[in-house]
XYZ file of C-alpha atoms in Angstrom:
421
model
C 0.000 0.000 0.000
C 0.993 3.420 -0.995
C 1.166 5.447 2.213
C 2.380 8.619 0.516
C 5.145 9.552 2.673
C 6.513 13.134 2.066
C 10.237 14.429 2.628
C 11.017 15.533 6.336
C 9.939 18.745 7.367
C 13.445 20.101 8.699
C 13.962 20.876 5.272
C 11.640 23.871 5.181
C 14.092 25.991 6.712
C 17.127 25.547 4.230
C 14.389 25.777 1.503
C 13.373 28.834 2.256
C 16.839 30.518 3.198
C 18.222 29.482 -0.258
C 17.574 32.639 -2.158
C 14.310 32.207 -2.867
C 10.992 32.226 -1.170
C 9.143 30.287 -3.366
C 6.241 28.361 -0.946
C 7.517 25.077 0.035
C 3.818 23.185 -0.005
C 3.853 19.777 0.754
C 1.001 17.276 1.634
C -1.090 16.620 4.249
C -1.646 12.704 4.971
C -4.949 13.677 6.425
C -5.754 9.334 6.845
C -2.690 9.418 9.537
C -3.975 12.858 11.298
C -7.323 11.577 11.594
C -6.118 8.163 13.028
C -3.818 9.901 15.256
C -6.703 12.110 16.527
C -8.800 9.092 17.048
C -6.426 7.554 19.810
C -5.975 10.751 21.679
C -9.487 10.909 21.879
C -9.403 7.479 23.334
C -6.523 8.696 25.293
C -7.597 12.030 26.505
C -11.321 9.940 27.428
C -9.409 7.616 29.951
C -7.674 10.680 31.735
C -10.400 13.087 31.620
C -12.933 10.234 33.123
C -10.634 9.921 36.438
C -11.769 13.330 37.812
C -14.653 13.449 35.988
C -15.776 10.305 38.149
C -14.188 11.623 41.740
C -17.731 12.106 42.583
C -18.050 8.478 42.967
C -15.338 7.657 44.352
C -15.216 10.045 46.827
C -18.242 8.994 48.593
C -17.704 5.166 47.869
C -13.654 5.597 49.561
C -15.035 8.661 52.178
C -12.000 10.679 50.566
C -11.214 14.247 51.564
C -10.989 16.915 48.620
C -7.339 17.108 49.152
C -6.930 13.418 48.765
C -9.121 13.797 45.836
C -7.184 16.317 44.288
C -4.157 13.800 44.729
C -5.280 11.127 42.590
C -5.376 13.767 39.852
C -1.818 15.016 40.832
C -0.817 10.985 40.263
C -1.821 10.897 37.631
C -1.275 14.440 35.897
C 2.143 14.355 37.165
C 3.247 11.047 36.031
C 2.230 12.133 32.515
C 4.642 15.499 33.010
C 7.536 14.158 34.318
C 8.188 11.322 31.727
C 6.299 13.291 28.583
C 9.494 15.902 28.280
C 11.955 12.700 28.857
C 10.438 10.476 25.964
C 10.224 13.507 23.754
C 14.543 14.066 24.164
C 14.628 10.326 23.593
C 12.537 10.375 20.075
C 14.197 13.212 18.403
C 17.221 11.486 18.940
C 16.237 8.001 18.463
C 12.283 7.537 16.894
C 10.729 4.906 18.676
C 7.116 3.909 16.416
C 6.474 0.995 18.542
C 6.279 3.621 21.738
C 2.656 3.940 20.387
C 0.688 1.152 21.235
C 3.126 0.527 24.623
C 1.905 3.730 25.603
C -2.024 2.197 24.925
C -1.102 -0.846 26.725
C -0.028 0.711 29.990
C -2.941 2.751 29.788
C -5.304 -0.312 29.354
C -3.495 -2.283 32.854
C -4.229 1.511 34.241
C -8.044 1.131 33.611
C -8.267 -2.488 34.599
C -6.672 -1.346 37.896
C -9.566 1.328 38.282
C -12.124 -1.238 37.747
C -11.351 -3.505 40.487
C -9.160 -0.610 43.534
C -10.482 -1.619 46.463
C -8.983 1.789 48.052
C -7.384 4.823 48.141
C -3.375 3.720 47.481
C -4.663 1.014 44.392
C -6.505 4.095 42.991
C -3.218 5.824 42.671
C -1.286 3.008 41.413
C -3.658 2.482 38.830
C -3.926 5.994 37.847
C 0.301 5.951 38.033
C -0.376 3.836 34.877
C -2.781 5.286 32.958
C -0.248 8.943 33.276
C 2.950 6.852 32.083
C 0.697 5.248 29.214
C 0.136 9.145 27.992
C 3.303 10.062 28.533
C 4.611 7.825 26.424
C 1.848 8.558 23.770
C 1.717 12.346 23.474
C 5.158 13.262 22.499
C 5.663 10.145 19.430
C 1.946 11.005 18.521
C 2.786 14.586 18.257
C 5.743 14.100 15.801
C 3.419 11.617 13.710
C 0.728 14.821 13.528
C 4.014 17.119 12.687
C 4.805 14.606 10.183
C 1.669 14.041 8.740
C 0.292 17.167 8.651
C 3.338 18.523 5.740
C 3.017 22.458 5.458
C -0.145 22.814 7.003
C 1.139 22.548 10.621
C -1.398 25.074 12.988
C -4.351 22.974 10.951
C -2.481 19.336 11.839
C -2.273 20.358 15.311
C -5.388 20.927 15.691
C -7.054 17.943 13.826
C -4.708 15.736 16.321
C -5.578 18.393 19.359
C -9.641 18.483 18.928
C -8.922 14.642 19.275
C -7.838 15.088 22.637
C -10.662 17.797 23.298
C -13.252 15.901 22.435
C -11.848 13.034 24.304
C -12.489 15.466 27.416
C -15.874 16.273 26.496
C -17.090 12.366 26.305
C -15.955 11.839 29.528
C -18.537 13.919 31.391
C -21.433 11.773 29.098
C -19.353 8.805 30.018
C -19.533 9.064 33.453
C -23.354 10.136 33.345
C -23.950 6.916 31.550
C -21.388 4.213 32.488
C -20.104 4.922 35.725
C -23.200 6.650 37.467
C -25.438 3.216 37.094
C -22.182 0.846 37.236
C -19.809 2.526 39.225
C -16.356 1.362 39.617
C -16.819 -1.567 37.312
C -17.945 0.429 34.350
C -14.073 0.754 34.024
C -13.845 -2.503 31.853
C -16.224 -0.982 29.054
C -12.971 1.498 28.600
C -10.790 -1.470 27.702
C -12.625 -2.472 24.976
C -11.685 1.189 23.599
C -8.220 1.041 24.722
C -7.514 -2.178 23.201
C -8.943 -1.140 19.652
C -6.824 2.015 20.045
C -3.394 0.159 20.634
C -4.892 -1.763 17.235
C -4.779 1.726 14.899
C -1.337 2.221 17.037
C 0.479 -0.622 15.634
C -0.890 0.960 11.984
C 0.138 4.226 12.935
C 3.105 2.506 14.170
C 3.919 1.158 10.722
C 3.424 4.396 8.716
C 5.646 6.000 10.787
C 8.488 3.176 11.092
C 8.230 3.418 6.610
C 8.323 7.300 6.764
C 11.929 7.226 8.933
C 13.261 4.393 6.885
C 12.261 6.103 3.362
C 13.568 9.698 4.733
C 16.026 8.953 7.585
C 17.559 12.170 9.313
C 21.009 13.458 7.841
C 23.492 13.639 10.621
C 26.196 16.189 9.659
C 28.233 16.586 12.525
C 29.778 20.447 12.801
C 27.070 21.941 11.570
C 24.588 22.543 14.640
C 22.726 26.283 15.018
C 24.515 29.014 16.835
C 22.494 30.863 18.667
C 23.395 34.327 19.688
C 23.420 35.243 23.874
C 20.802 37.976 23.126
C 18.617 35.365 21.194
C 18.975 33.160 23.914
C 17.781 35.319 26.245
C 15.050 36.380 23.644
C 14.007 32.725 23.152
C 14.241 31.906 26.986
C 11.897 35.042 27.988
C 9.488 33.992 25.431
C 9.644 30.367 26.841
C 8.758 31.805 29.989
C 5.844 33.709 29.090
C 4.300 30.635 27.188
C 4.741 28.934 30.718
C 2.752 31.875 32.592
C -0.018 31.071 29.859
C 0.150 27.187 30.164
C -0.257 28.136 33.976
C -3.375 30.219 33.651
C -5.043 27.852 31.320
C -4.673 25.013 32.724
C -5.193 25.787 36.466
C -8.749 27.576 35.053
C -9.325 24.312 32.753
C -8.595 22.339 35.786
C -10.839 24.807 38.318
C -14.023 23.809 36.067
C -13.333 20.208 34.818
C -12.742 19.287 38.438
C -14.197 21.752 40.678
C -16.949 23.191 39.460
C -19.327 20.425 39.076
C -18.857 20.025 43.089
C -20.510 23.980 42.903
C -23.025 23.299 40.865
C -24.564 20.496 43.009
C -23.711 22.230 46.213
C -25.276 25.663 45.184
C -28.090 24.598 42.694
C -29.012 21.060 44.308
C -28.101 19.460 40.890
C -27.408 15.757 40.619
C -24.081 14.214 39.061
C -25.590 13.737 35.942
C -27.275 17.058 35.998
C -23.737 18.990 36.713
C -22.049 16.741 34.115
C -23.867 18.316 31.223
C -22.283 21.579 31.916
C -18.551 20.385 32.020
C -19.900 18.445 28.533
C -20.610 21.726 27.472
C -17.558 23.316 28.583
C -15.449 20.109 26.935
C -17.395 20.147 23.440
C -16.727 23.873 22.733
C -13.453 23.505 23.973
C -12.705 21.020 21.127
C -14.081 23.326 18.450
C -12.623 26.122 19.698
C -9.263 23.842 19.526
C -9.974 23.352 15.946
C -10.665 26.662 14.654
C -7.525 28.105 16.688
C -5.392 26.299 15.069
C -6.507 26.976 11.251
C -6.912 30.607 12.132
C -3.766 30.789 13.202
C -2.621 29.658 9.893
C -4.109 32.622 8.514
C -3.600 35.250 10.958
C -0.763 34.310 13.254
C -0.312 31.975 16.196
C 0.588 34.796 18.729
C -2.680 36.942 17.465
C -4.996 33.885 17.833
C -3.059 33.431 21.349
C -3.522 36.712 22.539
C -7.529 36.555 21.739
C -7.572 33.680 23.638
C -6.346 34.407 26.675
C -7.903 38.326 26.541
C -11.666 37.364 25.430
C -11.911 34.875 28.122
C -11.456 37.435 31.016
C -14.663 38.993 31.147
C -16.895 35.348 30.633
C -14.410 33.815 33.714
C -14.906 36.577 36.021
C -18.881 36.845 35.600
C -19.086 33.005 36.183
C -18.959 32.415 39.458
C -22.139 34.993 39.695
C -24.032 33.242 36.916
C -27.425 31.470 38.002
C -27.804 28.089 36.691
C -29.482 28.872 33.584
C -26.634 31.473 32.754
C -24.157 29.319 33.539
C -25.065 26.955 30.497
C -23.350 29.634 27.674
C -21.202 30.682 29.787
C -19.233 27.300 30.242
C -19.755 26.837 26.373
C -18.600 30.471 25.320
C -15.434 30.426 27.943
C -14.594 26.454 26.264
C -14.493 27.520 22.642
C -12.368 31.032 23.713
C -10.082 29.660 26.184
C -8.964 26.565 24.171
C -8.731 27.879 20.981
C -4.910 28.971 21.900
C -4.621 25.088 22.802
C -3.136 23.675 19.687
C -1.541 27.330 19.147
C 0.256 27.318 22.179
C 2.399 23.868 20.957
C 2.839 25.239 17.318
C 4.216 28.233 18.329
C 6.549 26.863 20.527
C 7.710 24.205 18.367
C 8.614 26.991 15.726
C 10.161 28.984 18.761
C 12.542 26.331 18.934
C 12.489 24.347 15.505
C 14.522 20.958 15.281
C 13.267 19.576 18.501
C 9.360 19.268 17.988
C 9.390 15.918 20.653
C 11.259 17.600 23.102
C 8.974 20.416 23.007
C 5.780 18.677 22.150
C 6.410 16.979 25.347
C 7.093 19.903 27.905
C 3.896 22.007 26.469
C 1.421 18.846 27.292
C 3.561 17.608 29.641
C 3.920 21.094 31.690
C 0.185 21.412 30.731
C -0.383 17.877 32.642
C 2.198 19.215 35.539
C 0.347 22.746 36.493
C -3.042 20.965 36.344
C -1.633 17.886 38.738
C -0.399 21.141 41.079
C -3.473 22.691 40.325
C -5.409 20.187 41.692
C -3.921 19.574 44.626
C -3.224 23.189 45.535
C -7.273 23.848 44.356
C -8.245 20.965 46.710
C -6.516 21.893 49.980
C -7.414 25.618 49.595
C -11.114 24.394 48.856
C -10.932 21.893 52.448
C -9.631 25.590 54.334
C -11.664 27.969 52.297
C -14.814 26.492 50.993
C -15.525 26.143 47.238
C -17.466 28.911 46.251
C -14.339 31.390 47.664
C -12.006 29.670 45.975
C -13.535 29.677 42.351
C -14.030 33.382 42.763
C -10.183 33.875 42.828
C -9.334 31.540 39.828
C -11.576 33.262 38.445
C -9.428 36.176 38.261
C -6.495 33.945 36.718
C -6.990 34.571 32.948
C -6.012 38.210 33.465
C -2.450 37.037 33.547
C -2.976 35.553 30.107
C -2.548 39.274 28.488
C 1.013 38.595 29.261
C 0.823 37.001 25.829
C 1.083 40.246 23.888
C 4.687 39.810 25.262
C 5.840 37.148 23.030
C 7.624 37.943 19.749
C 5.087 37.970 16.902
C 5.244 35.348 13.929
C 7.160 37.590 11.410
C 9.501 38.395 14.419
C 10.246 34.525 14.832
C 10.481 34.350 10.935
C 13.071 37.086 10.665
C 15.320 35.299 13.584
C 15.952 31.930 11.733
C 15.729 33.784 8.138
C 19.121 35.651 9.773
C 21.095 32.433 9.916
């Protein structure tokens, strides 16, 4: 079979900084990015449904919200540490078969879920469903990188609304599986996790014939000098992009965990009842994921960044006000703003520093998957000494910090750096 690989990537630099600036337009393997975008939906489903069901078990264990909040640090953490150290490893050595490993850590993970008997098995099984990401998010993102040939903010976000969406069927999941079946509606996920590591292995294969057809030149004395000033350029800018990755994902993490808890505490909702917001919330997130990314095609990553992070101030701060009516566009408007800078945030930075797209694929998600573990412990203690309501009322205030973004060098201003050398 004809799997239409393309030439690698790199090359776009050296193509354009040969004289001429003729468009270097190459394919888009849109069968691979829509695979690809399948199993992080599997894979963002399985992570999103452990806090989307501490509900459950939090009155089946009697666990405290800070206890609570530490199953999600397990398991967000986990997926931090390793994602930045399997990222180094692939752009050094490309590892296909890293795919469906990662799926079949994640499917012992869920078994473990099913059948925790406690607190400390809860986190051990968790421990394995964040190492199974880890070791899918980086190798995944190179295949979308890969795959996606010169159209790389609309790649990212076919292979990021994957992952969105994966978010947003967890809430309906846990409404439908795990609300009647509890704990042991866990083994309906391995059915999914198993036909994921399946498309793996043929993800696994395309991308094992792309290296072999194109391998990477190694041409030793010939690395990228970088000047101190650009250093400290690129380093500032890295910075920022952390201060964003911060505020979005300790506000993501506020409402996918936290919030629910309001709603049935200050509206006398059910579970199900409070799920359909964070659904909400989920599903515009993973259009707004989309469009981000194809926009920014059109009109520049840091632009679509910067609306991001400044149109969601106003809908955060009038949320924790909002009756329960309200709160229904609210959720959906602040989803489809705040997360349309999702799949930005990753190009960007990958074109901030080019040549290393695992490396940096992995500490965007993975520092994503860090602040929100932090997030949710730090959330969950100062919500057992606070009370809820308090607490949401001062993350609410977070996304102000996001006009940091305006910052960051614009795209031309990248564009001119690497056109220097």
């Amino acid at each position: 079979m004809n799997l239409a690989l393309q030439p690698p990537l790199e090359n776009i630099a050296s193509i354009q900084t040969a004289g001429t600036l003729k468009p270097d337009v190459k394919p888009t393997v849109f069968r691979i990015l829509i695979a690809i975008s399948i199993v992080h939906l599997v894979n963002d489903t399985i992570q999103a449904v452990i806090p989307a069901i501490l509900p459950i078990l939090k009155n089946a264990m009697n666990l405290s919200y800070m206890q609570a909040g530490m199953i999600v640090f397990a398991l967000n953490m986990t997926s931090s540490v390793m994602q930045p150290v399997v990222g180094l490893y692939s752009d050094r050595k490309p590892t296909p078969y890293l795919l469906p490993i990662g799926m079949a850590l994640m499917t012992l993970g869920v078994l473990g879920i099913a059948f925790s008997p406690g607190y400390w098995t809860i986190l051990l099984s968790v421990l394995f469903v964040g190492l199974g990401s880890a070791v899918f998010h980086p190798e995944a993102s190179r295949v979308a990188y890969m795959a996606g040939g010169s159209r790389r903010g609309l790649a990212q976000s076919i292979f990021q609304v994957g992952g969105n969406s994966g978010q947003s069927l967890a809430a309906i999941m846990t409404a439908l599986i795990f609300v009647p079946l509890g704990q042991l509606g866990a083994l309906w996920f391995t059915v999914i996790t198993l036909a994921a590591a399946a498309v793996q292995i043929s993800i696994a294969k395309w991308y094992q014939g792309y290296i072999k057809a194109h391998p990477m030149p190694v041409k030793k004395g010939t690395a990228r000098t970088v000047s101190p000033e650009r250093k400290k350029q690129i380093t500032f800018a890295l910075a920022v992009i952390m201060c964003l990755l911060f505020v979005r994902t300790w506000y993501h993490s506020s409402i996918m965990i936290y919030y629910p808890f309001q709603l049935m505490e200050k509206f006398n909702l059910n579970l199900q009842q409070a799920q359909i917001y964070i659904f909400l919330f989920a599903a515009t997130g993973a259009l707004g994921t989309f469009l981000g990314g194809s926009l920014s095609d059109k009109f520049g990553r840091r632009n679509v960044l910067f609306f991001s992070m400044a149109g969601t101030v106003p809908l955060a701060l009038a949320l924790p006000y909002a009756d329960a009516f309200w709160a229904y566009p609210l959720v959906a408007v602040i989803g489809l703003v705040v997360m349309s800078g999702w799949s930005v945030t990753v190009v960007y930075a990958q074109e901030l520093v080019p040549g290393m797209i695992g490396t940096v694929s992995g500490l965007t998600t993975g520092l994503s998957f860090g602040l929100g573990a932090l997030g949710a412990v730090a959330l969950g203690g100062m919500t057992d000494a606070f009370g809820l309501n308090a607490v949401l009322k001062v993350v609410s205030v977070l996304p102000i910090l996001g006009l940091l973004t305006f910052l960051l060098p614009t795209d031309k201003k990248i564009k001119e750096w690497y056109s220097e050398e």
